[in-house]
XYZ file of C-alpha atoms in Angstrom:
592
model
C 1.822 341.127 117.001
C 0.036 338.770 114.368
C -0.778 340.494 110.795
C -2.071 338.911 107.952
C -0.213 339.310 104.655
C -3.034 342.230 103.276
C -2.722 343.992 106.386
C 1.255 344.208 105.756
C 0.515 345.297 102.457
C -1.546 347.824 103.441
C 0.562 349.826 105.986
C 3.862 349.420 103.656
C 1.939 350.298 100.467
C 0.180 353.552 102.534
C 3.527 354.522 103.964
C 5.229 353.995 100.042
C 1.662 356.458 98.908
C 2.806 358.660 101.452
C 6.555 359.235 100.469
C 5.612 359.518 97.084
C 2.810 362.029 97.120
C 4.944 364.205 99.713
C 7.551 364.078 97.148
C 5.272 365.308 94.156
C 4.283 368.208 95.866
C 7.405 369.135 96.649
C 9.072 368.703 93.257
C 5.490 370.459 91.771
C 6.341 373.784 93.874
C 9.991 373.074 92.890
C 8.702 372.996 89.279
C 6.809 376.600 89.413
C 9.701 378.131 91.441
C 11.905 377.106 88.333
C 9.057 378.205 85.660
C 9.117 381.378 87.461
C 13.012 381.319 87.657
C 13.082 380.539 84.148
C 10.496 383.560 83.087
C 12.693 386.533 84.951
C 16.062 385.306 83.488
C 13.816 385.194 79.983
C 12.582 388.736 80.982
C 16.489 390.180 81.843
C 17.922 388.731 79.112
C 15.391 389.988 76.702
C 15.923 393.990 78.451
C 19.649 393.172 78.037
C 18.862 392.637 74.301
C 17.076 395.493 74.436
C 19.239 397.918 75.786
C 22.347 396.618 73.103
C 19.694 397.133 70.483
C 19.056 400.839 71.771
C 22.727 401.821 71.717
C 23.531 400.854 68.551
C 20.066 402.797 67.240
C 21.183 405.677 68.922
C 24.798 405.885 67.350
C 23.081 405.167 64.095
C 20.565 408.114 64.604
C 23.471 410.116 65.555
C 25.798 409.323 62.563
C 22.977 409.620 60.246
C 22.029 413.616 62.036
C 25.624 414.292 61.421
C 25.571 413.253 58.056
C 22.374 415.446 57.284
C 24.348 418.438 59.063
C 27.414 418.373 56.926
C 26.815 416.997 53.113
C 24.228 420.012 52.625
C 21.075 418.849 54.044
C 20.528 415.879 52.032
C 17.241 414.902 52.875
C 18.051 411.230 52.106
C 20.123 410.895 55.555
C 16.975 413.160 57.508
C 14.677 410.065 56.170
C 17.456 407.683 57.416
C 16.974 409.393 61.024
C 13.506 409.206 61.196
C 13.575 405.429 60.504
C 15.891 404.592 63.073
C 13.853 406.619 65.448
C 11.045 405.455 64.924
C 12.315 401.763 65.998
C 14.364 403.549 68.417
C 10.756 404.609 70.455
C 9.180 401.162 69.761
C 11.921 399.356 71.737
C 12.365 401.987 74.107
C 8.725 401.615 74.476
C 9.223 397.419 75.004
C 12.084 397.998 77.375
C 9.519 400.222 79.339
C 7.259 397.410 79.899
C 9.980 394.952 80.475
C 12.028 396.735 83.444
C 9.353 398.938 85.841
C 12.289 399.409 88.078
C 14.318 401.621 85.854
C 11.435 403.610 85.073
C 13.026 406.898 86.085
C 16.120 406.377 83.650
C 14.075 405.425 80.383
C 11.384 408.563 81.588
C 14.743 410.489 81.261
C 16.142 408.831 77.968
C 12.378 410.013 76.537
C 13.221 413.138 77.300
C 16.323 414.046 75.743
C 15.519 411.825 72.911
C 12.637 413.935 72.454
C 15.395 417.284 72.308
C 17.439 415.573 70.316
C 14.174 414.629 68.024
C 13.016 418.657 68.121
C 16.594 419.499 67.231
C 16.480 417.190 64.229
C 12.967 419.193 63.281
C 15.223 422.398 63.483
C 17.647 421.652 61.640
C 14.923 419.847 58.788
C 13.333 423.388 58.554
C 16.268 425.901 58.160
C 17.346 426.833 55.107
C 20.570 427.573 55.105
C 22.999 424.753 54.748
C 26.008 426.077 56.805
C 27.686 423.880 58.732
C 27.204 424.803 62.300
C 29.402 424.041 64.918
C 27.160 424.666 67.824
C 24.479 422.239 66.076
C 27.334 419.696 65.653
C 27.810 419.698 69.925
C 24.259 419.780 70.347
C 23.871 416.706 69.011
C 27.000 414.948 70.866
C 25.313 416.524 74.298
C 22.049 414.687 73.793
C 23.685 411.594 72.385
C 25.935 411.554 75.467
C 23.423 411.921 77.978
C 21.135 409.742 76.307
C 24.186 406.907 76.067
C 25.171 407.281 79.897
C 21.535 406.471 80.904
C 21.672 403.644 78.541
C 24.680 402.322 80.142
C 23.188 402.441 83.497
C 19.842 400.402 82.438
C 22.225 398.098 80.725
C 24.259 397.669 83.809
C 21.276 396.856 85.897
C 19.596 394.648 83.263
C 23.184 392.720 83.101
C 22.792 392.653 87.300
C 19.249 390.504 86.966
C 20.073 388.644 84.034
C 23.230 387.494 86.762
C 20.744 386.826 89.610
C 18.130 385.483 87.320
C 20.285 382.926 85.852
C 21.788 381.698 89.674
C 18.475 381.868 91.293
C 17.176 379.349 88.602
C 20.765 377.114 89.117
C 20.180 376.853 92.752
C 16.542 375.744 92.092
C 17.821 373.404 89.661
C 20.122 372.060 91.773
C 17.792 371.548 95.215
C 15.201 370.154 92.582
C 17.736 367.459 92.117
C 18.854 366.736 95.408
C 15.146 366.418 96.351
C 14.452 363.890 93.517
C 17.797 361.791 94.450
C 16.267 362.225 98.270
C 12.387 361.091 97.260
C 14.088 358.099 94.793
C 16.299 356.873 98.051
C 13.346 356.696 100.421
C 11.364 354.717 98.000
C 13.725 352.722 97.524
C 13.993 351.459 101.294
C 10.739 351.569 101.523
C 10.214 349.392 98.991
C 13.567 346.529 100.678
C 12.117 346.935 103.510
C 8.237 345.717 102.432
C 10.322 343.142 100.090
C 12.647 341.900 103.332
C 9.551 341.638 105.530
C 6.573 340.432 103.662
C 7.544 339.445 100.290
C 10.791 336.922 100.778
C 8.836 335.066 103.898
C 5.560 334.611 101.788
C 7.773 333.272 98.587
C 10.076 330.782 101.031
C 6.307 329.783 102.084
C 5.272 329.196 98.625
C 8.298 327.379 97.759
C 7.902 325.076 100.720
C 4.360 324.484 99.629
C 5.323 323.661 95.871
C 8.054 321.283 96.991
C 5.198 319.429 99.080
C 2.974 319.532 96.168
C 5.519 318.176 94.270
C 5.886 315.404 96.739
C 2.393 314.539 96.693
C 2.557 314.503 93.010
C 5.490 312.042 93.434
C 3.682 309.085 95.439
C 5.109 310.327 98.952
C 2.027 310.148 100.919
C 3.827 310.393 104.092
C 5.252 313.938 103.605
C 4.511 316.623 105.811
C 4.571 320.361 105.509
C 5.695 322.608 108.251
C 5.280 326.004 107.948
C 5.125 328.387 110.514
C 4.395 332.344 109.996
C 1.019 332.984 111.614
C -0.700 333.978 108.642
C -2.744 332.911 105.928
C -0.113 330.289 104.432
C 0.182 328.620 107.751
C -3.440 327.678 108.021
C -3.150 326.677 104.177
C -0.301 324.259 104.938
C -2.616 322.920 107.618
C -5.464 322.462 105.565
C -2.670 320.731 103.301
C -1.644 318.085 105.929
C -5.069 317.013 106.335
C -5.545 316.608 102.696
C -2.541 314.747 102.131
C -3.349 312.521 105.295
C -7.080 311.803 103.592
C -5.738 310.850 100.385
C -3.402 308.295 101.830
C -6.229 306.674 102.922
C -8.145 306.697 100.245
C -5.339 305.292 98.513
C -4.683 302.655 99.912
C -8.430 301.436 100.109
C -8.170 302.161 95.767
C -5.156 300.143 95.701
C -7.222 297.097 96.179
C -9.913 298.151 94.213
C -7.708 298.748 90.816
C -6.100 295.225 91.739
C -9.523 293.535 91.236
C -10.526 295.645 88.134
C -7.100 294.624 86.784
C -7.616 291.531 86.383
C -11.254 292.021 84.875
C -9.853 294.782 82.040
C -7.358 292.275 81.290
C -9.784 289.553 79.883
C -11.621 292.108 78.473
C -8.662 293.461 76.529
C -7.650 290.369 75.219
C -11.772 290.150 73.823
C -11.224 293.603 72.292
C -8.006 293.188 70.474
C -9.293 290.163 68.472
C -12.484 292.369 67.610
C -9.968 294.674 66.677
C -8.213 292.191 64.306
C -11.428 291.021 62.808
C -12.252 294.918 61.449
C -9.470 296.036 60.619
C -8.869 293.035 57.825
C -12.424 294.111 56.895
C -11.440 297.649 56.627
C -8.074 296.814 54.561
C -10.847 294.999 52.363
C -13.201 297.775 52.114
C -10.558 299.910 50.670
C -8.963 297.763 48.105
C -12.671 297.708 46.782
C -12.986 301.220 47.185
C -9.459 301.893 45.444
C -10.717 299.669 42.825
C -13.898 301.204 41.661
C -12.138 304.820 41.924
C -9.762 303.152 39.298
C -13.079 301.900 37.208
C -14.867 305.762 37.521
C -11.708 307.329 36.516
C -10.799 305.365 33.475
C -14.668 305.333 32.737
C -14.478 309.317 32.894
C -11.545 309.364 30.735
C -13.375 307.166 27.669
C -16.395 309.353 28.152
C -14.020 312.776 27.834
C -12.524 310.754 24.793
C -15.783 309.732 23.360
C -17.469 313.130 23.080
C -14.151 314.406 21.958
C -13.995 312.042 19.050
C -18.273 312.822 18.767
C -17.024 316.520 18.034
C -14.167 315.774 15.480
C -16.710 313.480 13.646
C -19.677 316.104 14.187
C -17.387 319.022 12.792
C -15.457 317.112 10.527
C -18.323 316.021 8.322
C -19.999 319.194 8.943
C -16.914 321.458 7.625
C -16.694 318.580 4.932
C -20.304 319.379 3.701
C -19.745 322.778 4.327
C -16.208 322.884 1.985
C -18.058 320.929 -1.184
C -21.330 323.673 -0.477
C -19.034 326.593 -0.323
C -16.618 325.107 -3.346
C -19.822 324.244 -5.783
C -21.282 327.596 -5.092
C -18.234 329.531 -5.618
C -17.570 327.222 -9.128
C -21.254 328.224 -10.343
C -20.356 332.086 -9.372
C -17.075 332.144 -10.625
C -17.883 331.236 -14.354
C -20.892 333.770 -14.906
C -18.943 336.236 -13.100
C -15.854 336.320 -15.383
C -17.687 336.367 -18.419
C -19.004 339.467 -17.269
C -15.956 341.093 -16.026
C -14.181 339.818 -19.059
C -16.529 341.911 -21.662
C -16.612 344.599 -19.029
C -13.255 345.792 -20.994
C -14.194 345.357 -24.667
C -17.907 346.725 -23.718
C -15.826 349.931 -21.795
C -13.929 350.392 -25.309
C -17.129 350.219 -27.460
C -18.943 353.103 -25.454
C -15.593 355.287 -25.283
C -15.717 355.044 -28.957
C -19.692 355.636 -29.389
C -18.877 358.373 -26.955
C -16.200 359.901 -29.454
C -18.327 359.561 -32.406
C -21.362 361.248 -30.888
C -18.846 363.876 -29.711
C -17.399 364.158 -33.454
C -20.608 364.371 -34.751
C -21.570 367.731 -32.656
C -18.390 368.957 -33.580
C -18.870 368.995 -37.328
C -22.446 369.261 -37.954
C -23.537 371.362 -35.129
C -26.233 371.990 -36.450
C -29.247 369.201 -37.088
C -33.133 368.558 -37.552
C -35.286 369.348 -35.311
C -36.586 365.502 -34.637
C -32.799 364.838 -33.694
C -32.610 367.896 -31.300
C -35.909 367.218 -29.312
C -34.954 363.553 -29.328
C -31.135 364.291 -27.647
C -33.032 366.726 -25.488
C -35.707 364.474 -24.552
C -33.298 362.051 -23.585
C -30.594 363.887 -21.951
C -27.810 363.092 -24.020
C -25.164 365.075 -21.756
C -26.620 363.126 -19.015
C -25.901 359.723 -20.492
C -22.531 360.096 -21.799
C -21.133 361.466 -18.520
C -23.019 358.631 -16.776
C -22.535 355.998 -19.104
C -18.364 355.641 -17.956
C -19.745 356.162 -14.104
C -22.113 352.869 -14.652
C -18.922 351.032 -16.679
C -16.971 351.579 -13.974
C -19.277 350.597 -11.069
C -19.771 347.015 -13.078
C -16.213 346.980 -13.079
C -15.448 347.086 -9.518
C -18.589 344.926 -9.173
C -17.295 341.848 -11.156
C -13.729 342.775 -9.197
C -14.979 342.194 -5.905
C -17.193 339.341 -6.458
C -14.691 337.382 -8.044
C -12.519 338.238 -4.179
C -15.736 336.894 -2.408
C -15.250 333.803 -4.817
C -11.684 333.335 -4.264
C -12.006 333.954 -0.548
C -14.652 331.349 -0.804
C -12.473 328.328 -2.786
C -9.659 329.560 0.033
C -12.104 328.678 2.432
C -13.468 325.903 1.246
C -10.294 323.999 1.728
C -11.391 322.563 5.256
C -11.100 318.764 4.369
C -7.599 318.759 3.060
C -5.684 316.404 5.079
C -2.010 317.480 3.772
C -0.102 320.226 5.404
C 0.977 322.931 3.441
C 3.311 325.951 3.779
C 0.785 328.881 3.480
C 0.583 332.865 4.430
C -1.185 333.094 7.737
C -2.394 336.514 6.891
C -4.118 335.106 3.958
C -6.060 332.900 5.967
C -7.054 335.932 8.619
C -8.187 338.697 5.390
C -10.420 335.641 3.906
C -12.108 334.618 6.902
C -12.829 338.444 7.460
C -14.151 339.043 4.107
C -17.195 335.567 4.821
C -17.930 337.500 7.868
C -18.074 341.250 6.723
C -21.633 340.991 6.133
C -21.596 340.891 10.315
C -19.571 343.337 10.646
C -20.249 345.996 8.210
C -22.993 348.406 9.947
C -26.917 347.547 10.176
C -30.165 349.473 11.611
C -29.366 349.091 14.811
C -25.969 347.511 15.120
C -22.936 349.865 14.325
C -20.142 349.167 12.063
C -17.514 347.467 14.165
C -14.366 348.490 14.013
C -11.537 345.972 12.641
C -7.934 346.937 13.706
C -4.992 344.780 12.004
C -1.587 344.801 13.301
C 0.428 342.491 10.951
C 3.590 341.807 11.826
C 6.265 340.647 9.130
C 5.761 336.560 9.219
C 7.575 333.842 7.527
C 5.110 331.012 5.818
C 3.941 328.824 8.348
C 3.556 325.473 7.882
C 0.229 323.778 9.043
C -3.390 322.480 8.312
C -5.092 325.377 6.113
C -8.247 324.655 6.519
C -8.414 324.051 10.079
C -6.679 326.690 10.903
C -9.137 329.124 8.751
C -11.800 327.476 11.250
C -10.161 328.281 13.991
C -10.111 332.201 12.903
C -14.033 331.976 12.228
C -14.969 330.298 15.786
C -13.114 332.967 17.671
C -14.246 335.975 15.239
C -17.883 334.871 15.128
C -17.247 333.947 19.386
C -16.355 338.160 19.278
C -18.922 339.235 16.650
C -21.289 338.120 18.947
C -20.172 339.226 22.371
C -20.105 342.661 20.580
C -23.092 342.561 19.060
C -24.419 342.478 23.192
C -24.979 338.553 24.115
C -23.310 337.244 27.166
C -22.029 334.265 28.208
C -24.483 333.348 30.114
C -26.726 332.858 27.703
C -29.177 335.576 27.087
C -29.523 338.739 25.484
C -29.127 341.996 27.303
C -30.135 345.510 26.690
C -27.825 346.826 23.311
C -25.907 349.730 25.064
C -23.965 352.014 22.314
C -20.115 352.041 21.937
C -17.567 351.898 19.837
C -17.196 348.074 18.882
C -13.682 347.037 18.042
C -11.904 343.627 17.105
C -7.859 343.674 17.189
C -6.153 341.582 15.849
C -2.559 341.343 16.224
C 0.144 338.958 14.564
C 3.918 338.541 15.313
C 7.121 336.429 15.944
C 7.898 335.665 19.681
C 10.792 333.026 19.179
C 12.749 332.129 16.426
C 10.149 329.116 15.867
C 7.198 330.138 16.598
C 4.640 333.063 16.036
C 1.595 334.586 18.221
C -1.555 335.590 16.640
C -3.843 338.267 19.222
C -7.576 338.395 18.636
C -9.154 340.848 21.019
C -12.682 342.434 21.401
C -14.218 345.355 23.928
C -17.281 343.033 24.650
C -18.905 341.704 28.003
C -15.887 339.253 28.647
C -16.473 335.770 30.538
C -17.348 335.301 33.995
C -15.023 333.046 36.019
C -17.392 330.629 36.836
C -16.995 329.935 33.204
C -13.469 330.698 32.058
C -12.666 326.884 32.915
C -15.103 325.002 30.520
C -15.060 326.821 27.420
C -12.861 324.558 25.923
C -14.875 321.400 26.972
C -16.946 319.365 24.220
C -20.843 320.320 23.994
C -20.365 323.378 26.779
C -22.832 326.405 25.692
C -23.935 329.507 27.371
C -25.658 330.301 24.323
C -29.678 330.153 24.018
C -31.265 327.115 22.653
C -30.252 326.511 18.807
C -27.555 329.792 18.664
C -24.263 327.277 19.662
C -23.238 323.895 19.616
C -20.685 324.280 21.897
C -17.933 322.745 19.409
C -16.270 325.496 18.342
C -13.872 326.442 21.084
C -13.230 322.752 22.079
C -12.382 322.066 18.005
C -10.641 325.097 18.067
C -8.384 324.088 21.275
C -7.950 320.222 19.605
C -6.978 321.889 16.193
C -4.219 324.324 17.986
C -2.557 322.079 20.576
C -3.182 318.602 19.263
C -2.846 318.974 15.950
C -0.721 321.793 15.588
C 1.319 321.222 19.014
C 0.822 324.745 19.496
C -0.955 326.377 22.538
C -4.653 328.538 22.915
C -5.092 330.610 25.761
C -7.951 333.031 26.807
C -7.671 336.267 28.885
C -10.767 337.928 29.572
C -11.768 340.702 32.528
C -15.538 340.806 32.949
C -16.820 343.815 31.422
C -13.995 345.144 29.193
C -13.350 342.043 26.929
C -11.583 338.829 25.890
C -8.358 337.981 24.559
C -7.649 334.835 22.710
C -3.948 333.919 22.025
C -2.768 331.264 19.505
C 0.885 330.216 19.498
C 1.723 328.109 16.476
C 5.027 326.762 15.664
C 6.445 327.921 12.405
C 7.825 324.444 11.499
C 6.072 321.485 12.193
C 9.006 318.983 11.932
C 10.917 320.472 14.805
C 8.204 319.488 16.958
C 8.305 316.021 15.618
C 12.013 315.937 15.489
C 11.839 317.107 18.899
């Protein structure tokens, strides 16, 4: 009989169904019959448990009656009793539910628990404490009796917790000759279907893969025999008839391609020198292009250098300007102001001594006209003299802290000095913050802000005063205003109130060199921008606010001049940290 390959399928895979649901019902009821194996040796054991648990109850109730009988009644050993009876009831009372075939023996262990229980009541309400023999038997009788009956249910738990536990081995045990059974027959099941139909329909596929192969190879003369009266015998037919039309039309393309040959050929010989022609063109092309990159670059790098230089001249002979403005005005201060401050001492003296007299004066004549009293009353003459050393003293610190502003101003002044000096960094920092404290001391609607200074102990460092005293007033006035609420991108926002802080932080990181930390809590930069803040001429600032110098001068003065290194660090919304890293001797760079 002819089958196809599905219908061989079919009947082994149904057959294969077959075993293997036959097999799951059987090991299903297998399964309950061991659950329900497994439950009544749970069930015996548990009774057994039980039963132990009741016998050592009763000897304890018994031990503790006894004990109640002879030490004189102690009530302490009657409380013992009830205790263990109690739990003595509630497991008899499990064991009860647990074995309903030795009903009749726990009905019986009730009952002379019970006597044994009213006896205990007896003896609780006498009150004499004589030891009594008969009460001493008694209890031995009941305990007895109650114990035999005890060992019987024990013995007959101990009988089903046997069976039990072999009932559920031999279920076990057919469960797994079943399984090894079921496994077996699926097994040759499964050799047979892989004997039959499987092995043929692969040595059919092989056959056709070597003939494919063959094809594949140029052997148009192969020819596949195959013969299983199925599916893969008509498809090696329909393969012999394609192989036999494709040797045909092979042959009839042989002398086709032969003619085209010959045409491609002069045709390839036409395209290779077009090929020759553009690609000297293209090696051309890129020598020019190569070329003008060179030109755009170098241009780029004199226009970077030009606005550089723009800046240095821009700021140079602005600072310069700036230093002889500053230096004049401070000269014109400084000479008015010490001739005050220096007659503040002498004109101090003079009113201590008027002060003295006039006090002398009430001392010894007490008592004067009447023109001099209404005149001293009229103007307050207790008034003055305890206000006159208040005023002295306010002129004093006056003319003291003018004549800082003035010294922090000839300090300052010193931008256009070209030599290098040895100077107190710290120096530099306090003056600088002194010009701007009329921006940072509190207004109407801009809080003080807060300046916190962090010295560390520095050596002198040797640099470019001046510069480096702009350097500190770009960055400050760069964190003045980020505080004061303007953003980097170049507008003002809405003022929002919080404690405004500057830090600034100075101390030695190498034997050679030393770190100076300037840090506010404003707006911080956005990263679009973080890049170009030290380019020439770039401003996020409104119209007529920046000039977009400062940063870039302040980058040329620190690494170029000063072969030291400026860094920013800024997180958008919490602030910005600037970093300058200057080397405490210039020669060793040099040397270096």
């Amino acid at each position: 009989m002819n089958m196809k390959i599905w219908q061989k399928f079919l009947v082994s895979s149904t057959i294969l169904i077959g075993l293997i649901c036959l097999m799951g019902s059987s090991v299903f009821r297998l399964y309950r019959a061991e659950i329900a194996a497994q439950k009544a040796q749970k069930s015996t054991a548990y009774a057994l448990k039980i039963t132990h648990g009741l016998e050592k109850s009763l000897k304890d109730q018994a031990l503790s009656l006894k004990d109640f009988v002879v030490l004189n009644h102690n009530t302490a050993y009657m409380i013992k009793f009830q205790n263990i009876r109690s739990n003595f009831l509630i497991e008899l009372k499990e064991l009860e539910l647990v074995m309903d075939e030795a009903a009749k023996d726990i009905s019986f262990v009730h009952r002379r628990h019970a006597f044994l229980t009213n006896l205990a009541d007896t003896l609780d309400s006498r009150d004499d404490v004589l030891i009594s023999q008969q009460d001493l038997q008694a209890i031995n009788s009941y305990i007895k009796d109650i114990t035999f009956y005890l060992e019987d249910i024990s013995r007959t738990a101990k009988n089903q917790n046997y069976a039990a536990t072999g009932n559920l081995e031999r279920i076990r045990q057919m469960n797994t000759v079943f399984l090894s059974l079921g496994i077996i027959c699926i097994f040759l099941v499964f050799l047979f279907k892989l004997i039959i139909i499987i092995v043929p329909v692969i040595r059919s596929l092989h056959k056709l893969q070597i003939g494919v192969a063959k094809i594949g190879a140029g052997d148009l003369n192969y020819y596949l025999d195959i013969q299983t009266n199925d599916e893969i015998e008509q498809l090696a037919d329909d393969f012999n008839q394609m192989t036999i039309k494709l040797r045909n039309f092979y042959y009839s393309l042989e002398s086709r391609v032969t003619e085209r040959t010959s045409e491609l050929f002069q045709l390839n010989q036409d395209l290779q020198s077009e090929i020759i022609e553009r690609k000297e063109a293209e090696i051309k092309l890129k020598q020019s292009q190569i070329e003008l990159t060179q030109k755009a670059q170098q241009l780029q790098k004199t226009i970077k250098e030009l606005q550089e230089t723009q800046a240095q001249l821009i700021q140079k002979e602005k600072m310069s300007s700036l230093g002889q403005l500053v230096a004049g005005v401070a000269h014109e201060i400084n000479n008015p102001v010490n001739f005050i401050h220096g007659n503040v001492t002498p004109l101090k003296e003079y009113v201590q001594n008027l002060i003295h007299l006039t006090k002398l004066y009430q001392t010894y004549y007490p008592q004067t006209i009447d023109e001099i009293e209404d005149y001293m009353e009229y103007i307050d003459l207790s008034f003055i003299l305890e206000d006159t050393n208040k005023i002295i003293t306010s002129l004093e610190i006056g003319t003291k802290r003018i004549r800082e502003i003035v010294l922090s101003l000839r300090n300052f002044s010193r931008l256009d000095e070209a030599d290098m000096k040895v100077v107190n960094i710290h120096e530099g920092i306090d003056n600088t913050l002194l010009i701007l404290q009329h921006r940072i001391k509190g207004k109407a609607h801009h809080p003080e802000i807060e300046v916190i200074k962090e010295y560390g102990n520095l050596p002198l460092i040797e640099c470019y005063p001046g510069q480096l005293n702009q350097v500190f007033m770009n960055i400050l006035s760069n964190a003045i205003d980020a505080l004061e609420g303007k953003k980097y991108q170049g507008f003002l926002v809405e003022e929002v109130e919080f404690e405004k802080k500057i830090k600034i932080q100075t101390k030695q990181v190498r034997n050679n060199c030393i770190a100076i930390h300037i840090e506010d809590n404003g707006m911080g930069i956005p990263k679009e921008h973080i890049n170009q803040i030290f380019d020439p001429f770039f401003t996020t600032k409104p119209i007529g606010k920046g000039t977009g110098l400062g940063l870039s001068i302040s980058y040329q003065v620190i690494n170029g001049k000063h072969h030291g290194n400026l860094q920013c660090i800024t997180k958008l919304g919490e602030g910005t940290e600037f970093i300058i890293e200057l080397p405490i001797k210039q020669q060793n760079i040099h040397n270096n």
